[in-house]
Amino acid sequence: MWKTFTCPGDEGTLETLFALGNGHLGIRGSHSTAGDSELPGTFINGFHEIWDIKHAENAYGFARTGQRIVYVPDANNFTVSIDGEALSLAESTVLDYHRSVDFSTGVYEERIVWSCRSGATVTTVERRAVGFDSRGCLGLELSLSADRDVSADITSGVVNRQDQPVEDHSVHDPRRSGRHAGRVLLPLHLQGADGSLRLAWETSESRQRVAMAVDHWISAEGQPFETLVAEDESSVRYVLAIHDGDTFRLEKTVSYVVAGSAGDAEDRGESLAAEAEANLVSFADILAQSKAHYDEYWTTADVSIGGQAEMQQAVRWGLFQLAQATARAGVAGIPAKGVSGSGYEGHYFWDQEIYLLPYLTYTNPAGARKVLESRHAMLPDARVRAKELSVDGALFPWRTINGLEASAYYAAGTAQFHIAAAIAFAANRYQWASGDDTFSAELGADLLIETARMWASLGFFGKDGMFHIHGVTGPDEYTAVVNDNLYTNVMARFNLRAAAALEHEGIAETERMVWRQAAERMSLPYDPHLQVFSQDNDFMTLEPWDWNTPKSKYPLLLNFHPLVIYRHQVLKQADTVLAMFLQWQDFTAEEKQRAFDFYDPITTGDSTLSACVQGIMAAEVGYGDVALQHFTEALFIDLDNSHGNTIDGVHIASTGGIWSSLVCGFAGMRDQGDVLRFDPRLPVEWEGLSFRLKVQGRLLAVELEQGSIALTLVSGPGYSAEPLQVKVRDYDVTVGADTVTVPLDTVPVPPPSIFPSVFPTAGLPIIR
Amino acid sequence: MWKTFTCPGDEGTLETLFALGNGHLGIRGSHSTAGDSELPGTFINGFHEIWDIKHAENAYGFARTGQRIVYVPDANNFTVSIDGEALSLAESTVLDYHRSVDFSTGVYEERIVWSCRSGATVTTVERRAVGFDSRGCLGLELSLSADRDVSADITSGVVNRQDQPVEDHSVHDPRRSGRHAGRVLLPLHLQGADGSLRLAWETSESRQRVAMAVDHWISAEGQPFETLVAEDESSVRYVLAIHDGDTFRLEKTVSYVVAGSAGDAEDRGESLAAEAEANLVSFADILAQSKAHYDEYWTTADVSIGGQAEMQQAVRWGLFQLAQATARAGVAGIPAKGVSGSGYEGHYFWDQEIYLLPYLTYTNPAGARKVLESRHAMLPDARVRAKELSVDGALFPWRTINGLEASAYYAAGTAQFHIAAAIAFAANRYQWASGDDTFSAELGADLLIETARMWASLGFFGKDGMFHIHGVTGPDEYTAVVNDNLYTNVMARFNLRAAAALEHEGIAETERMVWRQAAERMSLPYDPHLQVFSQDNDFMTLEPWDWNTPKSKYPLLLNFHPLVIYRHQVLKQADTVLAMFLQWQDFTAEEKQRAFDFYDPITTGDSTLSACVQGIMAAEVGYGDVALQHFTEALFIDLDNSHGNTIDGVHIASTGGIWSSLVCGFAGMRDQGDVLRFDPRLPVEWEGLSFRLKVQGRLLAVELEQGSIALTLVSGPGYSAEPLQVKVRDYDVTVGADTVTVPLDTVPVPPPSIFPSVFPTAGLPIIR
């Protein structure tokens, strides 16, 4: 049903689309033959190099430690030579070519039929999969058959590419920042014999270690022709005859282990290589682990759309990517590209809390908890950073791997204090949705309290008696360092309220009172003339953007100086609209509609985080067509490479946003209130929409059709059968093992708000 | 009378205080003996190296070309060895030591009496001066005498120090930004024989050339013992006997010539060295040029204060520095440190227009014109830069040597658009004060029109019908990228008005109308409750600064993250108050007083540009004691090294501000209206204040005493005798060759405005 998938595009984009991963280990979907790949790479979540950031003009408190995920030595290298002719997609006579990733098993398969100059027709099949229980393991299989006897010369390599410079695509793109010169991975231990490689390296600055054990098995008699070991390229070579009708198979099993700088310095390479060896599992076992994982995964995490085959396929691609980015991440953040590429340098941002954790909380709550544990582990560094920035509590870094701030441009980095509320919000959602009764005491309270302390000291009670938070950047990075960003204030209010509601002996009563009053008196900028909430105190006074700007000038951040962008009324991504989605209970339907009507037309969507949120709020407002349009845009961001940078990896936050679009947008799910709510907006073009949610110990099946929603508690091991109270629009519904179906009226499309039209030109007024 | 000057302090500070210069060539006041200097150096205004700025996170339009004034090879090196013992201030037995700079002649003199281990008592005198007509020339003289026959071994060196790393004093100090590695000056031509050196180098990136010719003359018989030439150190050595009672003199005459990269590539070192040789003049001629310059200078530029000997001396030191920074600069900017050090990398800022050109316009109008010519020469680059920043007209760089933006931190760099108005203002003042009737057509109109075009496109007419300028940083860098900075808007209004008033065929009538309306409807932020003009649209809503911050945490920019500073109500330097000084006619006395009362207490004075302006406005408001306090602070910034960085060079803008404090503060001079005005505020402690102004072709002598002001037109060659209309307070006065004395009533001290007191703590309110 969802078995094969092909997509046109350039090679680097396809390498991302065909990547495999398990949240810990990732391998790009590159061709294994040298010269046929554009940006091959293997990544281990969190395995990174560091460097001292050199600021062209430094100032107190600027980020000091650059961090970047490292391209670990890559096992995906085969040279296949038949009768003396090397297989090359670019240069061989290829008769048939096909590749696929099977979402139901997690197996990548590539099949090439080619005609040798010797006259033989050769079929080459490569399969790959990553382990799940064995999360450091990767299996590759090469099969060869020919229509006559041939001689084959096959080399299987491990290549240390010393950190490929993906950041060089555009030196003007701030999304790819920082460089460090010289060699990244220094060898600790290099050993190999008889088709087995035992290798270990250490990063030169961060002193992290990675070891690999690589074993080979062949279906034919005989031994490797040679086993070579070297610092940047090791290999095992087979020279043999393949007879007509036989299929030669080479299995290459790989095990990666990473470790920090601690441990036995004498033996820090060899012992880690031995650990990698101990973890090795067979190719068959890797296939089995992958299959088992996806069997379970699709049972609970699938989302099906009735009557929309193309969208369905795209949605499943997205759900597959989400699993690949998160399944076995362990206690770690989820990089902005998962483990599918080195884009955004493998950093963890607020996206993981706002865009990814909704999906993870409701499909894999244990995984969600581990992400929050990784944030909790950053608290000591965040407390130090808070002091540097003259605030109390904890200040989380805007972008980081190791817990230290890595954003070298504070206006779109450290100034995004709202990441604190994102973490508090995700913690609160996990607490609300999981029923995990140890979470608050072990992690959740700390996260809520330390962030609330940060807000209380960052903001202040102004002369008007209201609580203000000044000098911050909201999610929309097309204005920066503004006063009273609505999103920030709304989310900080949530954060303060949630912390104030905790019963915790660490909270002083005066402190609790301040949090409550700050929340109560939080200043939310509002334009009384337009009757629209303002993105910040000044946003409504800004000059309109020139909407005649040619398309080639987008994204604006690559074509205009920040000062030009910041002084105009133009959005990179949803900001006020996002606040109204996340803190839905704080705004009326009319407020939401007027905000959507005002901001949607001036939002460029230059950020991939925007379309999904705009779609969700369009759905809530009642604009079904706009909702579907934004959803479709979000759905195909990577599949269509519409932002032109899919080569750097899957936009995993936007992909999480697709899940939210389906569940919160079209099914209208809202949480963290008294009960789970649904206020569905099924697109008229769709026959249905169904998915399952792990909520408060239950597995809730949701099945939407035109005119009704059906809710059922799925029974099964580990799921509570206790009936669940939910709300469908205004109706209270008790859901148990028997399906409850609630009829739904069509939501009317409201008349859109009419605002003064924006000026047709920027700068000078028209002179008549 | 003002002959000698000594001052305690560390060596590097004294090297600045004793520096010599003529605006083109500068030499620090270092001891010539190796090991006795801290930061020796010779500079040529505008001779600089460039490099590509590496931004840790780059974005469109960020500054690309770093620029830094180069330490040119330094002639101030002597090794004096008597009876085999080298003179060293640090290690020799020094019996008497004295050094001075004679403000009346421009001669540095240093006298050391020391006791040799051989038993001889030796007197060493070094004198130095720079040429004026021969602006590339420097003369040094070493005299030696002893109380018995001694053997002397003297080496005179030229040292290429390859750009001393003064920027390393504090890596966190953004005032010292940028680094470039490797060698800066590469040799083109190195030749020497018989005591003559002919040397030429080229900068490695900017490809500027510098050549030196160095000749030696000795009072004794004989020839140099040896003449050595090498890339980084060349020298001439004398070995001889000095007899008891004789004085041995060594004269070292030096000529520097610089050239750009154009010209004969084959011969670009030797020909330049030949040019340097042709310019060589004798030591006696250099002394004579210097003396002649200062004879003339003090006749017209002196400012005398009655009954305040210490202040008088300090003022004369300042006036001497102003001459040294500007006298023979030619068509060039005036670096922030003149030619006395490499601080601020030798860049030209807005300070030259706002703080230095008032002095220069009224004492050396030809010099002022040349500075404006250098701005005019930057127009082509400024037009390109305007396009990069999406504005019309010309956008001048915030800091530059070669005309390209060099500020790597746009929030306190490029965002300071107000530099455009500073240039327009200086051009307008020059036009007003000089009576130069070719200026407007040749330079002035271009400067006014291109900057007006920039303002018209940068700002816009908002929904309120007013003209707004958003996303700018005013002079006060403790808020950044704000909307409607009052200073910027007031100065832009001036700029637009001045351009609109031009009769110039290049101005379209619609354009003129837009300029007029933009000026007419310029939005000036005002707090109606406090009845105070607000520094920007949001300033009055900011959180008060915590004034319990310990003194060690100042300057704030070195101890707090910009985000912390920007969100608080705290000023680095006068901003609104400066606007009210420069555009005095636009504000009432009450508005000025309330602004002064509001801003003065929250201004840290972390910038050396602040105290002089605060003093001027304190004087106008009527706060005599506060005026004197601020003036005194400004007067001793370098002499007391009160900002701790005098080692990097004289704060020449602040020194210009001292002149303005005297002339505009205490004598209350205001210009650019119908006539020159005086509204004096002579401090009660002072017996008098007198100075001369070159104004509209006349030389006007101003003599203030308690209770009166006397005005006279001084006759002399080149000065018009045409009576001058001026205003003294409300009286119209016609000044001619006969002194007119106007009696003055004492200005009453107004009762200070009372504002709500600032909160005692930052962040949380006090909980009772």
PDB file of N, CA, C and O in Angstrom, chain A residues 56 58 60-61 174 389-390 408-410 458 460 463 470 483 514 538 540-541 543 560-561 564 566-567 767, chain B residues 56-58 60-61 174 389 408-410 458 460 463 470 483 514 538 540-541 543 560-561 564 566-567 767:
ATOM      1  N   ALA A  56      33.141  39.082  14.459  1.00  0.00           N
ATOM      2  CA  ALA A  56      33.834  40.186  13.776  1.00  0.00           C
ATOM      3  C   ALA A  56      33.864  41.403  14.690  1.00  0.00           C
ATOM      4  O   ALA A  56      34.804  42.186  14.672  1.00  0.00           O
ATOM      5  N   ASN A  58      32.956  41.691  18.739  1.00  0.00           N
ATOM      6  CA  ASN A  58      32.485  40.938  19.896  1.00  0.00           C
ATOM      7  C   ASN A  58      31.846  41.864  20.924  1.00  0.00           C
ATOM      8  O   ASN A  58      32.061  43.073  20.905  1.00  0.00           O
ATOM      9  N   TYR A  60      30.001  41.671  25.213  1.00  0.00           N
ATOM     10  CA  TYR A  60      29.776  40.870  26.411  1.00  0.00           C
ATOM     11  C   TYR A  60      28.609  39.906  26.205  1.00  0.00           C
ATOM     12  O   TYR A  60      27.540  40.300  25.753  1.00  0.00           O
ATOM     13  N   GLY A  61      28.823  38.657  26.551  1.00  0.00           N
ATOM     14  CA  GLY A  61      27.732  37.684  26.562  1.00  0.00           C
ATOM     15  C   GLY A  61      27.406  37.070  25.213  1.00  0.00           C
ATOM     16  O   GLY A  61      26.490  36.247  25.128  1.00  0.00           O
ATOM     17  N   PRO A 174      22.481  32.648   6.634  1.00  0.00           N
ATOM     18  CA  PRO A 174      22.798  32.562   8.064  1.00  0.00           C
ATOM     19  C   PRO A 174      22.355  31.246   8.689  1.00  0.00           C
ATOM     20  O   PRO A 174      22.737  30.930   9.801  1.00  0.00           O
ATOM     21  N   LEU A 389      23.144  36.770  31.158  1.00  0.00           N
ATOM     22  CA  LEU A 389      22.159  37.666  30.535  1.00  0.00           C
ATOM     23  C   LEU A 389      21.386  38.457  31.583  1.00  0.00           C
ATOM     24  O   LEU A 389      20.325  39.016  31.279  1.00  0.00           O
ATOM     25  N   SER A 390      21.846  38.442  32.823  1.00  0.00           N
ATOM     26  CA  SER A 390      21.250  39.256  33.896  1.00  0.00           C
ATOM     27  C   SER A 390      19.799  38.894  34.196  1.00  0.00           C
ATOM     28  O   SER A 390      19.001  39.765  34.527  1.00  0.00           O
ATOM     29  N   ALA A 408      25.296  32.779  16.881  1.00  0.00           N
ATOM     30  CA  ALA A 408      26.249  33.888  16.801  1.00  0.00           C
ATOM     31  C   ALA A 408      25.564  35.197  16.415  1.00  0.00           C
ATOM     32  O   ALA A 408      26.227  36.218  16.288  1.00  0.00           O
ATOM     33  N   TYR A 409      24.255  35.191  16.234  1.00  0.00           N
ATOM     34  CA  TYR A 409      23.521  36.413  15.882  1.00  0.00           C
ATOM     35  C   TYR A 409      22.372  36.541  16.883  1.00  0.00           C
ATOM     36  O   TYR A 409      21.315  35.949  16.717  1.00  0.00           O
ATOM     37  N   TYR A 410      22.616  37.304  17.941  1.00  0.00           N
ATOM     38  CA  TYR A 410      21.685  37.266  19.066  1.00  0.00           C
ATOM     39  C   TYR A 410      20.292  37.774  18.719  1.00  0.00           C
ATOM     40  O   TYR A 410      19.311  37.351  19.316  1.00  0.00           O
ATOM     41  N   LEU A 458      13.032  38.875  33.633  1.00  0.00           N
ATOM     42  CA  LEU A 458      13.202  39.517  32.320  1.00  0.00           C
ATOM     43  C   LEU A 458      12.204  40.656  32.144  1.00  0.00           C
ATOM     44  O   LEU A 458      12.542  41.729  31.652  1.00  0.00           O
ATOM     45  N   PHE A 460       8.949  43.255  33.631  1.00  0.00           N
ATOM     46  CA  PHE A 460       8.809  44.185  34.755  1.00  0.00           C
ATOM     47  C   PHE A 460       7.408  44.785  34.717  1.00  0.00           C
ATOM     48  O   PHE A 460       6.741  44.793  33.680  1.00  0.00           O
ATOM     49  N   LYS A 463       4.874  51.461  34.228  1.00  0.00           N
ATOM     50  CA  LYS A 463       4.146  52.568  34.855  1.00  0.00           C
ATOM     51  C   LYS A 463       2.639  52.390  34.746  1.00  0.00           C
ATOM     52  O   LYS A 463       1.874  52.951  35.530  1.00  0.00           O
ATOM     53  N   HIS A 470      10.364  43.261  27.428  1.00  0.00           N
ATOM     54  CA  HIS A 470      10.951  44.083  26.361  1.00  0.00           C
ATOM     55  C   HIS A 470      12.230  43.468  25.820  1.00  0.00           C
ATOM     56  O   HIS A 470      12.889  42.655  26.464  1.00  0.00           O
ATOM     57  N   ASN A 483       9.511  45.115  21.746  1.00  0.00           N
ATOM     58  CA  ASN A 483       8.925  45.173  23.082  1.00  0.00           C
ATOM     59  C   ASN A 483       7.541  44.533  23.073  1.00  0.00           C
ATOM     60  O   ASN A 483       6.729  44.796  22.188  1.00  0.00           O
ATOM     61  N   VAL A 514       4.104  36.925  42.670  1.00  0.00           N
ATOM     62  CA  VAL A 514       4.612  37.718  41.539  1.00  0.00           C
ATOM     63  C   VAL A 514       4.281  37.032  40.222  1.00  0.00           C
ATOM     64  O   VAL A 514       3.832  37.670  39.264  1.00  0.00           O
ATOM     65  N   ASP A 538       5.026  47.926  18.565  1.00  0.00           N
ATOM     66  CA  ASP A 538       5.219  48.855  17.461  1.00  0.00           C
ATOM     67  C   ASP A 538       4.782  48.323  16.112  1.00  0.00           C
ATOM     68  O   ASP A 538       4.800  49.070  15.124  1.00  0.00           O
ATOM     69  N   MET A 540       2.149  47.665  14.497  1.00  0.00           N
ATOM     70  CA  MET A 540       1.099  48.315  13.702  1.00  0.00           C
ATOM     71  C   MET A 540       1.530  49.675  13.164  1.00  0.00           C
ATOM     72  O   MET A 540       0.866  50.239  12.297  1.00  0.00           O
ATOM     73  N   THR A 541       2.652  50.190  13.676  1.00  0.00           N
ATOM     74  CA  THR A 541       3.141  51.487  13.173  1.00  0.00           C
ATOM     75  C   THR A 541       4.180  51.320  12.073  1.00  0.00           C
ATOM     76  O   THR A 541       4.665  52.315  11.543  1.00  0.00           O
ATOM     77  N   GLU A 543       6.056  50.427   8.478  1.00  0.00           N
ATOM     78  CA  GLU A 543       5.743  50.691   7.082  1.00  0.00           C
ATOM     79  C   GLU A 543       5.325  49.385   6.402  1.00  0.00           C
ATOM     80  O   GLU A 543       5.936  48.338   6.632  1.00  0.00           O
ATOM     81  N   PHE A 560      17.764  40.951   1.565  1.00  0.00           N
ATOM     82  CA  PHE A 560      17.661  42.303   2.146  1.00  0.00           C
ATOM     83  C   PHE A 560      18.416  42.338   3.472  1.00  0.00           C
ATOM     84  O   PHE A 560      18.441  41.347   4.211  1.00  0.00           O
ATOM     85  N   HIS A 561      18.993  43.492   3.737  1.00  0.00           N
ATOM     86  CA  HIS A 561      19.649  43.682   5.034  1.00  0.00           C
ATOM     87  C   HIS A 561      18.604  43.557   6.145  1.00  0.00           C
ATOM     88  O   HIS A 561      17.467  44.012   5.985  1.00  0.00           O
ATOM     89  N   VAL A 564      16.373  46.473   6.834  1.00  0.00           N
ATOM     90  CA  VAL A 564      15.301  46.743   5.881  1.00  0.00           C
ATOM     91  C   VAL A 564      14.088  45.881   6.228  1.00  0.00           C
ATOM     92  O   VAL A 564      12.954  46.362   6.296  1.00  0.00           O
ATOM     93  N   TYR A 566      13.384  44.408   9.115  1.00  0.00           N
ATOM     94  CA  TYR A 566      12.834  44.672  10.454  1.00  0.00           C
ATOM     95  C   TYR A 566      11.916  45.895  10.500  1.00  0.00           C
ATOM     96  O   TYR A 566      11.048  45.980  11.347  1.00  0.00           O
ATOM     97  N   ARG A 567      12.156  46.862   9.623  1.00  0.00           N
ATOM     98  CA  ARG A 567      11.355  48.081   9.765  1.00  0.00           C
ATOM     99  C   ARG A 567      10.060  48.030   8.960  1.00  0.00           C
ATOM    100  O   ARG A 567       9.326  49.021   8.907  1.00  0.00           O
ATOM    101  N   ILE A 767       2.679  60.501  -5.595  1.00  0.00           N
ATOM    102  CA  ILE A 767       2.439  61.932  -5.784  1.00  0.00           C
ATOM    103  C   ILE A 767       1.641  62.114  -7.061  1.00  0.00           C
ATOM    104  O   ILE A 767       2.037  61.646  -8.127  1.00  0.00           O
TER     105      ILE A 767
ATOM    106  N   ALA B  56      30.595  35.664  12.178  1.00  0.00           N
ATOM    107  CA  ALA B  56      30.293  34.345  12.749  1.00  0.00           C
ATOM    108  C   ALA B  56      28.956  33.851  12.202  1.00  0.00           C
ATOM    109  O   ALA B  56      28.756  32.657  12.009  1.00  0.00           O
ATOM    110  N   GLU B  57      28.039  34.773  11.975  1.00  0.00           N
ATOM    111  CA  GLU B  57      26.789  34.431  11.284  1.00  0.00           C
ATOM    112  C   GLU B  57      26.512  35.586  10.327  1.00  0.00           C
ATOM    113  O   GLU B  57      26.187  36.686  10.752  1.00  0.00           O
ATOM    114  N   ASN B  58      26.660  35.341   9.079  1.00  0.00           N
ATOM    115  CA  ASN B  58      26.595  36.406   8.085  1.00  0.00           C
ATOM    116  C   ASN B  58      25.146  36.646   7.661  1.00  0.00           C
ATOM    117  O   ASN B  58      24.281  35.812   7.856  1.00  0.00           O
ATOM    118  N   TYR B  60      22.747  39.219   4.567  1.00  0.00           N
ATOM    119  CA  TYR B  60      22.805  40.112   3.410  1.00  0.00           C
ATOM    120  C   TYR B  60      23.154  41.530   3.851  1.00  0.00           C
ATOM    121  O   TYR B  60      22.549  42.076   4.774  1.00  0.00           O
ATOM    122  N   GLY B  61      24.118  42.118   3.171  1.00  0.00           N
ATOM    123  CA  GLY B  61      24.409  43.532   3.393  1.00  0.00           C
ATOM    124  C   GLY B  61      25.315  43.832   4.573  1.00  0.00           C
ATOM    125  O   GLY B  61      25.597  44.994   4.844  1.00  0.00           O
ATOM    126  N   PRO B 174      34.301  45.989  21.983  1.00  0.00           N
ATOM    127  CA  PRO B 174      33.928  46.112  20.578  1.00  0.00           C
ATOM    128  C   PRO B 174      34.532  47.335  19.913  1.00  0.00           C
ATOM    129  O   PRO B 174      34.486  47.471  18.702  1.00  0.00           O
ATOM    130  N   LEU B 389      21.243  48.777   1.023  1.00  0.00           N
ATOM    131  CA  LEU B 389      20.355  48.932   2.172  1.00  0.00           C
ATOM    132  C   LEU B 389      18.962  49.366   1.731  1.00  0.00           C
ATOM    133  O   LEU B 389      18.170  49.823   2.556  1.00  0.00           O
ATOM    134  N   ALA B 408      31.217  46.008  11.809  1.00  0.00           N
ATOM    135  CA  ALA B 408      30.773  44.608  11.747  1.00  0.00           C
ATOM    136  C   ALA B 408      29.583  44.347  12.658  1.00  0.00           C
ATOM    137  O   ALA B 408      29.109  43.230  12.751  1.00  0.00           O
ATOM    138  N   TYR B 409      29.089  45.365  13.345  1.00  0.00           N
ATOM    139  CA  TYR B 409      27.935  45.192  14.242  1.00  0.00           C
ATOM    140  C   TYR B 409      26.922  46.263  13.855  1.00  0.00           C
ATOM    141  O   TYR B 409      26.998  47.396  14.306  1.00  0.00           O
ATOM    142  N   TYR B 410      25.985  45.877  12.998  1.00  0.00           N
ATOM    143  CA  TYR B 410      25.157  46.898  12.384  1.00  0.00           C
ATOM    144  C   TYR B 410      24.288  47.652  13.375  1.00  0.00           C
ATOM    145  O   TYR B 410      23.937  48.808  13.148  1.00  0.00           O
ATOM    146  N   LEU B 458      14.129  56.267   3.431  1.00  0.00           N
ATOM    147  CA  LEU B 458      14.231  55.473   4.663  1.00  0.00           C
ATOM    148  C   LEU B 458      12.955  55.595   5.491  1.00  0.00           C
ATOM    149  O   LEU B 458      12.443  54.617   6.016  1.00  0.00           O
ATOM    150  N   PHE B 460       8.836  57.110   6.117  1.00  0.00           N
ATOM    151  CA  PHE B 460       7.567  56.970   5.390  1.00  0.00           C
ATOM    152  C   PHE B 460       6.492  57.756   6.122  1.00  0.00           C
ATOM    153  O   PHE B 460       6.623  58.043   7.313  1.00  0.00           O
ATOM    154  N   LYS B 463       0.237  55.956   9.112  1.00  0.00           N
ATOM    155  CA  LYS B 463      -1.221  56.075   9.113  1.00  0.00           C
ATOM    156  C   LYS B 463      -1.689  57.358   9.778  1.00  0.00           C
ATOM    157  O   LYS B 463      -2.787  57.846   9.525  1.00  0.00           O
ATOM    158  N   HIS B 470      11.972  54.560  10.993  1.00  0.00           N
ATOM    159  CA  HIS B 470      12.012  53.399  11.881  1.00  0.00           C
ATOM    160  C   HIS B 470      13.294  52.590  11.705  1.00  0.00           C
ATOM    161  O   HIS B 470      13.961  52.650  10.675  1.00  0.00           O
ATOM    162  N   ASN B 483      12.460  52.922  16.785  1.00  0.00           N
ATOM    163  CA  ASN B 483      11.607  53.658  15.850  1.00  0.00           C
ATOM    164  C   ASN B 483      11.517  55.123  16.263  1.00  0.00           C
ATOM    165  O   ASN B 483      11.314  55.436  17.440  1.00  0.00           O
ATOM    166  N   VAL B 514       8.098  66.544  -1.321  1.00  0.00           N
ATOM    167  CA  VAL B 514       8.147  65.442  -0.353  1.00  0.00           C
ATOM    168  C   VAL B 514       9.093  65.791   0.793  1.00  0.00           C
ATOM    169  O   VAL B 514       8.777  65.581   1.967  1.00  0.00           O
ATOM    170  N   ASP B 538       9.528  54.231  22.062  1.00  0.00           N
ATOM    171  CA  ASP B 538       9.330  53.311  23.180  1.00  0.00           C
ATOM    172  C   ASP B 538      10.124  53.647  24.424  1.00  0.00           C
ATOM    173  O   ASP B 538       9.953  52.996  25.456  1.00  0.00           O
ATOM    174  N   MET B 540      10.154  55.746  26.794  1.00  0.00           N
ATOM    175  CA  MET B 540       9.506  56.043  28.073  1.00  0.00           C
ATOM    176  C   MET B 540       8.828  54.816  28.684  1.00  0.00           C
ATOM    177  O   MET B 540       8.431  54.850  29.840  1.00  0.00           O
ATOM    178  N   THR B 541       8.687  53.760  27.890  1.00  0.00           N
ATOM    179  CA  THR B 541       8.067  52.540  28.425  1.00  0.00           C
ATOM    180  C   THR B 541       9.115  51.547  28.928  1.00  0.00           C
ATOM    181  O   THR B 541       8.762  50.478  29.417  1.00  0.00           O
ATOM    182  N   GLU B 543      12.118  49.706  31.120  1.00  0.00           N
ATOM    183  CA  GLU B 543      12.342  49.498  32.547  1.00  0.00           C
ATOM    184  C   GLU B 543      13.488  50.395  33.016  1.00  0.00           C
ATOM    185  O   GLU B 543      14.503  50.522  32.333  1.00  0.00           O
ATOM    186  N   PHE B 560      27.638  43.989  30.298  1.00  0.00           N
ATOM    187  CA  PHE B 560      26.278  43.471  30.137  1.00  0.00           C
ATOM    188  C   PHE B 560      26.034  43.150  28.662  1.00  0.00           C
ATOM    189  O   PHE B 560      26.529  43.858  27.776  1.00  0.00           O
ATOM    190  N   HIS B 561      25.249  42.135  28.446  1.00  0.00           N
ATOM    191  CA  HIS B 561      24.860  41.786  27.080  1.00  0.00           C
ATOM    192  C   HIS B 561      24.051  42.944  26.498  1.00  0.00           C
ATOM    193  O   HIS B 561      23.270  43.573  27.215  1.00  0.00           O
ATOM    194  N   VAL B 564      20.469  43.273  27.453  1.00  0.00           N
ATOM    195  CA  VAL B 564      20.166  43.767  28.807  1.00  0.00           C
ATOM    196  C   VAL B 564      20.189  45.298  28.795  1.00  0.00           C
ATOM    197  O   VAL B 564      19.280  45.958  29.311  1.00  0.00           O
ATOM    198  N   TYR B 566      19.867  47.341  26.204  1.00  0.00           N
ATOM    199  CA  TYR B 566      18.875  47.934  25.303  1.00  0.00           C
ATOM    200  C   TYR B 566      17.476  47.994  25.915  1.00  0.00           C
ATOM    201  O   TYR B 566      16.679  48.837  25.531  1.00  0.00           O
ATOM    202  N   ARG B 567      17.150  47.068  26.801  1.00  0.00           N
ATOM    203  CA  ARG B 567      15.767  47.068  27.298  1.00  0.00           C
ATOM    204  C   ARG B 567      15.583  47.947  28.532  1.00  0.00           C
ATOM    205  O   ARG B 567      14.483  47.972  29.093  1.00  0.00           O
ATOM    206  N   ILE B 767       8.279  43.744  47.246  1.00  0.00           N
ATOM    207  CA  ILE B 767       7.066  43.135  47.818  1.00  0.00           C
ATOM    208  C   ILE B 767       7.062  43.406  49.307  1.00  0.00           C
ATOM    209  O   ILE B 767       8.028  43.103  50.011  1.00  0.00           O
TER     210      ILE B 767
END
